[in-house]
XYZ file of C-alpha atoms in Angstrom:
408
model
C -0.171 -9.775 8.371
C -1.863 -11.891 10.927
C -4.164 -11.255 13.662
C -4.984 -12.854 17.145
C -7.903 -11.299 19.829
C -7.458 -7.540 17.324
C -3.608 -7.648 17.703
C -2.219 -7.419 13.714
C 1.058 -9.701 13.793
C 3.533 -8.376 11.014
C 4.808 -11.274 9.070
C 7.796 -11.168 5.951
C 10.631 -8.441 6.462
C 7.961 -6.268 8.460
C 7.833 -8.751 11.446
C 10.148 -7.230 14.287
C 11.188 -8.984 17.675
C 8.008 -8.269 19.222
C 5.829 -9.908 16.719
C 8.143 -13.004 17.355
C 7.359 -12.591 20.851
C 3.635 -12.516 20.582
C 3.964 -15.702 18.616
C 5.553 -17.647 20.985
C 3.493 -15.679 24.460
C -0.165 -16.798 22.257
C 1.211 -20.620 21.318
C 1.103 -20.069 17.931
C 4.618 -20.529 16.747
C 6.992 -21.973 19.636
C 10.238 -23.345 17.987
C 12.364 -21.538 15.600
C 10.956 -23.462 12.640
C 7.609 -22.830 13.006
C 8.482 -18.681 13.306
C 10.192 -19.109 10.183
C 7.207 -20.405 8.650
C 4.988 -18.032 10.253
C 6.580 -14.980 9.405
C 8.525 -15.902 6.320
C 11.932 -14.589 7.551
C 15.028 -16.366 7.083
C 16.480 -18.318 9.844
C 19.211 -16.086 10.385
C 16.945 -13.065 10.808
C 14.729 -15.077 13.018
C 17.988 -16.022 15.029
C 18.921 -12.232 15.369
C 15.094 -10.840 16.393
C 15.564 -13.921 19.101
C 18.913 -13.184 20.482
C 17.032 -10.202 21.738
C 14.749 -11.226 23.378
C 16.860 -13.724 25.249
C 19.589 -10.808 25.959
C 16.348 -8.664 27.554
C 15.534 -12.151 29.281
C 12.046 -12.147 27.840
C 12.355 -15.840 26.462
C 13.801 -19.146 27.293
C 14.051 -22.547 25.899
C 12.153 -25.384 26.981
C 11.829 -28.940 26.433
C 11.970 -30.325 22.860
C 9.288 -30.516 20.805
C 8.116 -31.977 17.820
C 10.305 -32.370 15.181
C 9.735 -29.907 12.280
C 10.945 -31.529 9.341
C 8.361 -34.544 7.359
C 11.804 -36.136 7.104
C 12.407 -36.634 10.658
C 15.572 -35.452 12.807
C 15.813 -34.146 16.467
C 13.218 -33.003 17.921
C 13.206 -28.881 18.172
C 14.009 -27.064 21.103
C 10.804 -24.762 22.049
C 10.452 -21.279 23.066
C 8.936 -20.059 26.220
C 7.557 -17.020 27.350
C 9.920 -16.452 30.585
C 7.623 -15.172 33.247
C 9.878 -15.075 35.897
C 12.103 -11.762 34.551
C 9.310 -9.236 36.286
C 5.940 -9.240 38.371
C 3.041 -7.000 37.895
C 1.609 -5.470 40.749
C -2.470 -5.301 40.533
C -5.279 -3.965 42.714
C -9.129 -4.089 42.732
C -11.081 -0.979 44.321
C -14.556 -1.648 46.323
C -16.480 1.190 47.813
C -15.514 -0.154 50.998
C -12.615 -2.301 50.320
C -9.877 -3.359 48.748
C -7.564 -6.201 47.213
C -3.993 -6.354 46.233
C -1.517 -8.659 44.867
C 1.328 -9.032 43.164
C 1.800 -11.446 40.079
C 3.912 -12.925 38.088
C 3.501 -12.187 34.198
C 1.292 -15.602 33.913
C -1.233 -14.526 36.445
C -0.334 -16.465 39.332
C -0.410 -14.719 42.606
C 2.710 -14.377 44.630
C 1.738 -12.331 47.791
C -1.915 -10.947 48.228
C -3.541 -8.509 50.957
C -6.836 -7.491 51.624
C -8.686 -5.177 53.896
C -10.500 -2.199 54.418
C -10.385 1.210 51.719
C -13.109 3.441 51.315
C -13.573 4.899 48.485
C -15.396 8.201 49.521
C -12.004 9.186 51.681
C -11.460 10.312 48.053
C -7.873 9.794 45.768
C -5.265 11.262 48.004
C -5.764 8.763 50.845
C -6.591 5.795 48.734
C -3.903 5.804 46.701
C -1.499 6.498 49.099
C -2.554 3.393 51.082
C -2.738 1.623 48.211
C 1.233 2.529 47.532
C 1.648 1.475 51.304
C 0.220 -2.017 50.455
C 1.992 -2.452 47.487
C 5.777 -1.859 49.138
C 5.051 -4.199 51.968
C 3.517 -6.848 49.396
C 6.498 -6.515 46.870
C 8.797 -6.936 50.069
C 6.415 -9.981 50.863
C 7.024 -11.651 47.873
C 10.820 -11.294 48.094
C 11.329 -9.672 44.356
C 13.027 -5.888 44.764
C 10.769 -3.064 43.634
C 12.906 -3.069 40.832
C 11.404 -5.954 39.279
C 7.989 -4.347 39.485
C 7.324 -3.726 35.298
C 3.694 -1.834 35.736
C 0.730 -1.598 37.553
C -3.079 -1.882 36.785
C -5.760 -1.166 38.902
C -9.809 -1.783 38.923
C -12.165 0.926 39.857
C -15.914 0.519 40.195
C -16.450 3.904 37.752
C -15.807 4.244 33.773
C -12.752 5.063 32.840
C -11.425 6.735 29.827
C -8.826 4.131 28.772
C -6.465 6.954 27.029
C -6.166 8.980 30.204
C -6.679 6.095 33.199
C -8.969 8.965 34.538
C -12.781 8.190 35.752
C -14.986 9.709 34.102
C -18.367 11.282 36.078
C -18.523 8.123 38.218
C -21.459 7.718 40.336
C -20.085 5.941 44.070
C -16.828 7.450 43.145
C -16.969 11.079 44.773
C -13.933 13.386 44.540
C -12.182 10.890 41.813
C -13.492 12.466 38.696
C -11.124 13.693 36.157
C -8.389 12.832 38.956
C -4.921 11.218 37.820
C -4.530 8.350 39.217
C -1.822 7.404 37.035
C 0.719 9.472 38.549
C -0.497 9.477 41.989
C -0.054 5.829 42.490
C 3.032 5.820 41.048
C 4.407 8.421 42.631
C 3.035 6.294 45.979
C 4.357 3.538 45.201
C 7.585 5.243 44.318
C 7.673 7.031 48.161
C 7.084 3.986 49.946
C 9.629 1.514 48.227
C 12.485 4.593 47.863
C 12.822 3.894 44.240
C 12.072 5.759 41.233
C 9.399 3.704 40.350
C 7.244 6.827 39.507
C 8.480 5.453 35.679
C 6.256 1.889 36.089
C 3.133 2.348 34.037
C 0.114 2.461 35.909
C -2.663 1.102 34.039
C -6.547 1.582 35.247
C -9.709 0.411 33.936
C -13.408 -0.704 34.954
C -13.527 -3.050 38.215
C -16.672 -4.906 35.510
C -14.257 -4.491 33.035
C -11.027 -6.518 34.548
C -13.232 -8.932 35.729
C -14.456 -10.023 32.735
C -11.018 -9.869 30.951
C -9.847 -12.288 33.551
C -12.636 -14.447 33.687
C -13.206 -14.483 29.924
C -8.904 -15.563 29.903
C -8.720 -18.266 32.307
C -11.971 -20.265 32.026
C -13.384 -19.190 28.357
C -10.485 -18.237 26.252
C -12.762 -19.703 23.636
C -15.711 -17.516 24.211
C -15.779 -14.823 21.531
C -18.178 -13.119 22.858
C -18.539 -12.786 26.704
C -20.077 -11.218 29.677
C -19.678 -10.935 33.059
C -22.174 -8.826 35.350
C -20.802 -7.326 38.793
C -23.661 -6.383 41.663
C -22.014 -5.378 44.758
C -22.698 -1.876 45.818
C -23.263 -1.191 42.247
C -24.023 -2.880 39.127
C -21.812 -2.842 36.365
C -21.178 -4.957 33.464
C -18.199 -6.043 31.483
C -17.944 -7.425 27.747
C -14.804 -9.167 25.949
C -15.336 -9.664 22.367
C -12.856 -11.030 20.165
C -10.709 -11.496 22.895
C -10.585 -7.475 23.276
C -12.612 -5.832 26.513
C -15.172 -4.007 24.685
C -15.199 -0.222 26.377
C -17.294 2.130 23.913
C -16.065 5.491 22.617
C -14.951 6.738 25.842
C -15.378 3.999 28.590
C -18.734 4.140 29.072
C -20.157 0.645 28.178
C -21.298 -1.573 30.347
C -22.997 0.817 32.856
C -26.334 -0.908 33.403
C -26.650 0.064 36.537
C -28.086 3.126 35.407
C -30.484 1.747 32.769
C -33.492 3.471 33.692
C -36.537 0.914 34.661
C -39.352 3.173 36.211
C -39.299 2.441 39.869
C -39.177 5.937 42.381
C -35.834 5.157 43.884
C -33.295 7.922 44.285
C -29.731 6.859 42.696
C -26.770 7.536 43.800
C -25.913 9.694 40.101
C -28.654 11.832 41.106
C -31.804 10.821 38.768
C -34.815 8.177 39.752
C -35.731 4.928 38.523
C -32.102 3.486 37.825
C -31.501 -0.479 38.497
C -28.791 0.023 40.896
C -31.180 2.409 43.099
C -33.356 -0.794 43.339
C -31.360 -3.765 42.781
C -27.545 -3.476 43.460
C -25.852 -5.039 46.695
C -26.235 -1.380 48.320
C -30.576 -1.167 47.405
C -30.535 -4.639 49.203
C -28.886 -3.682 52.165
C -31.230 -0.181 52.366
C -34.073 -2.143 52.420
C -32.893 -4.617 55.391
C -32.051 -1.647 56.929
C -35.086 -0.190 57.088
C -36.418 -3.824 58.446
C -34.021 -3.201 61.296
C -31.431 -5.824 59.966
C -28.567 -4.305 60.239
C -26.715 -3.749 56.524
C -24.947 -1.012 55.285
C -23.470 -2.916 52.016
C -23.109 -5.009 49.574
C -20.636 -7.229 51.954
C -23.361 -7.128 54.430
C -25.546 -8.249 52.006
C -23.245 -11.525 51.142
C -22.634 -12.258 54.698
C -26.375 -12.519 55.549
C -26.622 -14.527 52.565
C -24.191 -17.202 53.315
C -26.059 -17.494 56.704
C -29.624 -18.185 54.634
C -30.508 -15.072 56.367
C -34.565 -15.295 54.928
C -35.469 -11.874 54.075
C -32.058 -11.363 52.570
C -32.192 -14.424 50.746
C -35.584 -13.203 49.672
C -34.631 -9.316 48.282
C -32.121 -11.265 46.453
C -33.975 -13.280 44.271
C -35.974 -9.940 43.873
C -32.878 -7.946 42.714
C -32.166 -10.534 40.399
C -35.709 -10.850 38.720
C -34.735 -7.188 37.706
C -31.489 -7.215 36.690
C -32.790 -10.615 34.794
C -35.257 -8.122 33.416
C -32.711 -5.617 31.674
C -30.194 -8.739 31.161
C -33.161 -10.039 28.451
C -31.870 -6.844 26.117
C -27.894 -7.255 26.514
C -28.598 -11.002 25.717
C -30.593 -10.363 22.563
C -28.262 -7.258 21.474
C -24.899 -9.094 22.125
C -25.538 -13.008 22.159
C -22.417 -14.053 24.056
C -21.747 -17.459 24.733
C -21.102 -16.848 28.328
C -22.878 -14.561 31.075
C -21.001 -14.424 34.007
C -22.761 -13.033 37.109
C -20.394 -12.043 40.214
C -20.171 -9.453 43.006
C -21.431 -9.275 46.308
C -25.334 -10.755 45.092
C -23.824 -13.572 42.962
C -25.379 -16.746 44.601
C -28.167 -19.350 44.202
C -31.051 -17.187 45.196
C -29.771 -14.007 43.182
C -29.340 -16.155 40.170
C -32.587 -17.893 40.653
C -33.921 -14.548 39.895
C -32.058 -13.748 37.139
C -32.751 -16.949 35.237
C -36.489 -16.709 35.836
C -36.922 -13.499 33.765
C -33.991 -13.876 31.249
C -35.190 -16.785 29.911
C -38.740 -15.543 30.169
C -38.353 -12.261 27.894
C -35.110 -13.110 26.040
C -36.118 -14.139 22.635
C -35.370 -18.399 22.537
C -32.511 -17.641 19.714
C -30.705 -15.644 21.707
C -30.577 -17.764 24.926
C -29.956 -21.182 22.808
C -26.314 -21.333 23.211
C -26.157 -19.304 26.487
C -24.357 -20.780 29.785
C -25.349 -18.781 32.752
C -22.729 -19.011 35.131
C -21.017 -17.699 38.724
C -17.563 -16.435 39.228
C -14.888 -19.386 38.799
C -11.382 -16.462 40.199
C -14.135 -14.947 43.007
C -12.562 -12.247 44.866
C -9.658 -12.975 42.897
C -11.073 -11.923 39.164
C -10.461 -8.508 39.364
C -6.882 -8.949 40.396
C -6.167 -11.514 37.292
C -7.675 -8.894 34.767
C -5.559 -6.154 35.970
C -2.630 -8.065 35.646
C -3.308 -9.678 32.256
C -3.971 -5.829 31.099
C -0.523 -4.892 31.977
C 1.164 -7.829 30.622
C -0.956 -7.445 27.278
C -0.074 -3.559 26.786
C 3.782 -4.147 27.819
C 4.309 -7.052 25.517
C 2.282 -6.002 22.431
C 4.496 -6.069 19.797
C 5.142 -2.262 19.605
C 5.391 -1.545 22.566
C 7.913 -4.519 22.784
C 9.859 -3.140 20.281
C 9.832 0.224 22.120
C 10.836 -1.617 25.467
C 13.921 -3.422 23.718
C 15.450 -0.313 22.498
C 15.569 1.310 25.558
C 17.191 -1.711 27.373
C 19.587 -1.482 24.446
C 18.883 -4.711 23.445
């Protein structure tokens, strides 16, 4: 067996269609040859697993490519991953907002909408709006609902991965325990008239998603990376080994409630937490109480981009303290990249950030660090959520599972 970012590949007899197809999706074997080689099957059997995934129209042939034999000969034809037999559909929850799109199986974005979706109207409304937005978007991007083969979504709580349920999230009232698996496919499925109550719905961490599709379109390299959200909240995200990194049960990442002894009341209910004091939300309390008028982390960015002065101010403040608890991820995970995004994520936030990481970080564990800002934006959540879906659909068993039922 082989393995790429966690996922065993079976090689010899063992190695079905969907290991083939994994091959050829991660660019490690892309002409018939080089599968051979890579899984040891004969060239017949390798012809067979392929003929399957052309019949499900999963692959296609490209352009020739370098010859495979020392002795020389025609060039071979290679093997593509064809992403243009489906889209993904993919959304990104805010507190106060929200962002949808749908995608083709490469990431790229064929129709997109934004606007407003507050998250304390609680699950019923959300996610029927949500279902709204997706049937007008699908209808946008002129493929049929039919071509939709799963959804994921991004929600600023944790989220046991098993169930796609949240799991005691803070700015999430009314969601816990809720399943938002069926409910937004059953909305999507009353708003397009189809029975797409089957697509999978996948949902995970907004910190989470981000990271995943930061971490796969600018740092595919990066075995060990980052990414920090502060918007409302604060949240982080880790991808190690090319895997999102989620603890037992969902729950990593949530330093937003690392505990660092100032008086403020969170929103979870205890005092002292680093969101209570330096999130997107804490910011935009304490303008408020200046008589600038904030009620959010969007607020927060907006008075930013105009070098509003005391915003630009309680910004680098926020970051000194999120610097501050950064110091200990750094030292306990050493990742190559730290990524630092949301609503705060500009020069005078990072400013902050950098000025106490590097102070109480120990100088091993900061040698090889790039501190960085969002390179998708708005957009990262979006491309996480969609890689998720592609990555659980195509895995190699569930490939397997997939071609059966098409009868393939």
């Amino acid at each position: 067996m082989t393995e790429r970012a966690g996922r065993t590949v079976k090689t010899g007899n063992q190695a079905s269609a969907g290991d083939l197809l994994e091959l050829v999706r991660s660019g490690r074997a892309t002409t018939r040859g080089a599968l051979q080689r890579a899984t040891g099957l004969s060239r017949a059997t390798v012809g067979q697993r392929l003929d399957r995934l052309f019949r499900a129209g999963w692959l296609r042939e490209g352009a020739g490519g370098p010859v495979d034999s020392p002795l020389g000969g025609r060039p071979s034809i290679t093997l593509e991953f064809d992403d243009e037999h489906a889209v993904v559909l993919a959304a990104d929850l805010d507190t106060r907002h929200g962002r949808a799109a749908v995608l083709t199986l490469t990431g790229e974005i064929l129709a997109e909408h934004a606007g407003p979706l507050v998250i304390d109207d609680g699950p019923e409304a959300v996610l029927a709006e949500l279902g709204r937005w997706f049937a007008e978007l699908v209808a946008k991007s002129g493929r049929g609902a039919d071509a939709v083969c799963g959804i994921g979504l991004a929600v600023p709580g944790p989220v046991d991965s098993e169930t796609g349920r949240v799991v005691q999230p803070p700015i999430m009232p009314g969601w816990d325990g809720y399943d938002i698996r069926g409910r937004l496919g059953r909305a999507f499925a009353e708003h397009t008239g189809t029975g797409a109550a089957r697509v999978p719905v996948l949902v995970d961490n907004d910190a989470n998603l981000m990271a995943y599709g930061e971490q796969r379109a600018g740092y595919p390299d990066c075995s060990a990376f980052a990414l920090v959200k502060v918007s409302t909240g604060i949240g982080a995200g880790m991808v190690v080994g090319g895997t999102v990194y989620r603890g037992i049960d969902g729950g990593a990442g949530d330093i937003g409630h690392i505990r660092v002894g100032a008086d403020a009341l969170c929103r979870c209910g205890s005092y002292g937490c680093l969101a209570a004091v330096a999130s997107g939300g804490a910011v935009a309390r304490r303008l408020a109480e200046s008589g600038v008028r904030a009620a959010s982390g969007s607020d927060v960015r907006q008075l930013l981009a105009a070098g509003h002065p005391e915003a630009t101010a309680l910004a680098r403040e926020a970051g000194r303290r999120v610097g501050d608890v950064l110091a200990t991820v750094v030292t306990l995970l050493n990742p190559g990249v730290l990524m630092i995004a949301g609503d705060l994520a500009g020069t005078p936030f990072l400013t902050g950030v950098r000025e106490l990481l590097y102070q109480r970080a120990l100088p091993r564990s900061t040698a090889h660090l790039d501190v960085v800002t969002s390179r998708l934006g708005e957009r990262a959540g979006l491309v996480g959520a969609g890689a998720l879906v592609g990555e659980y659909l195509y895995a190699p068993e569930r490939a397997e599972e997939r071609l059966a039922a098409l009868g393939v």
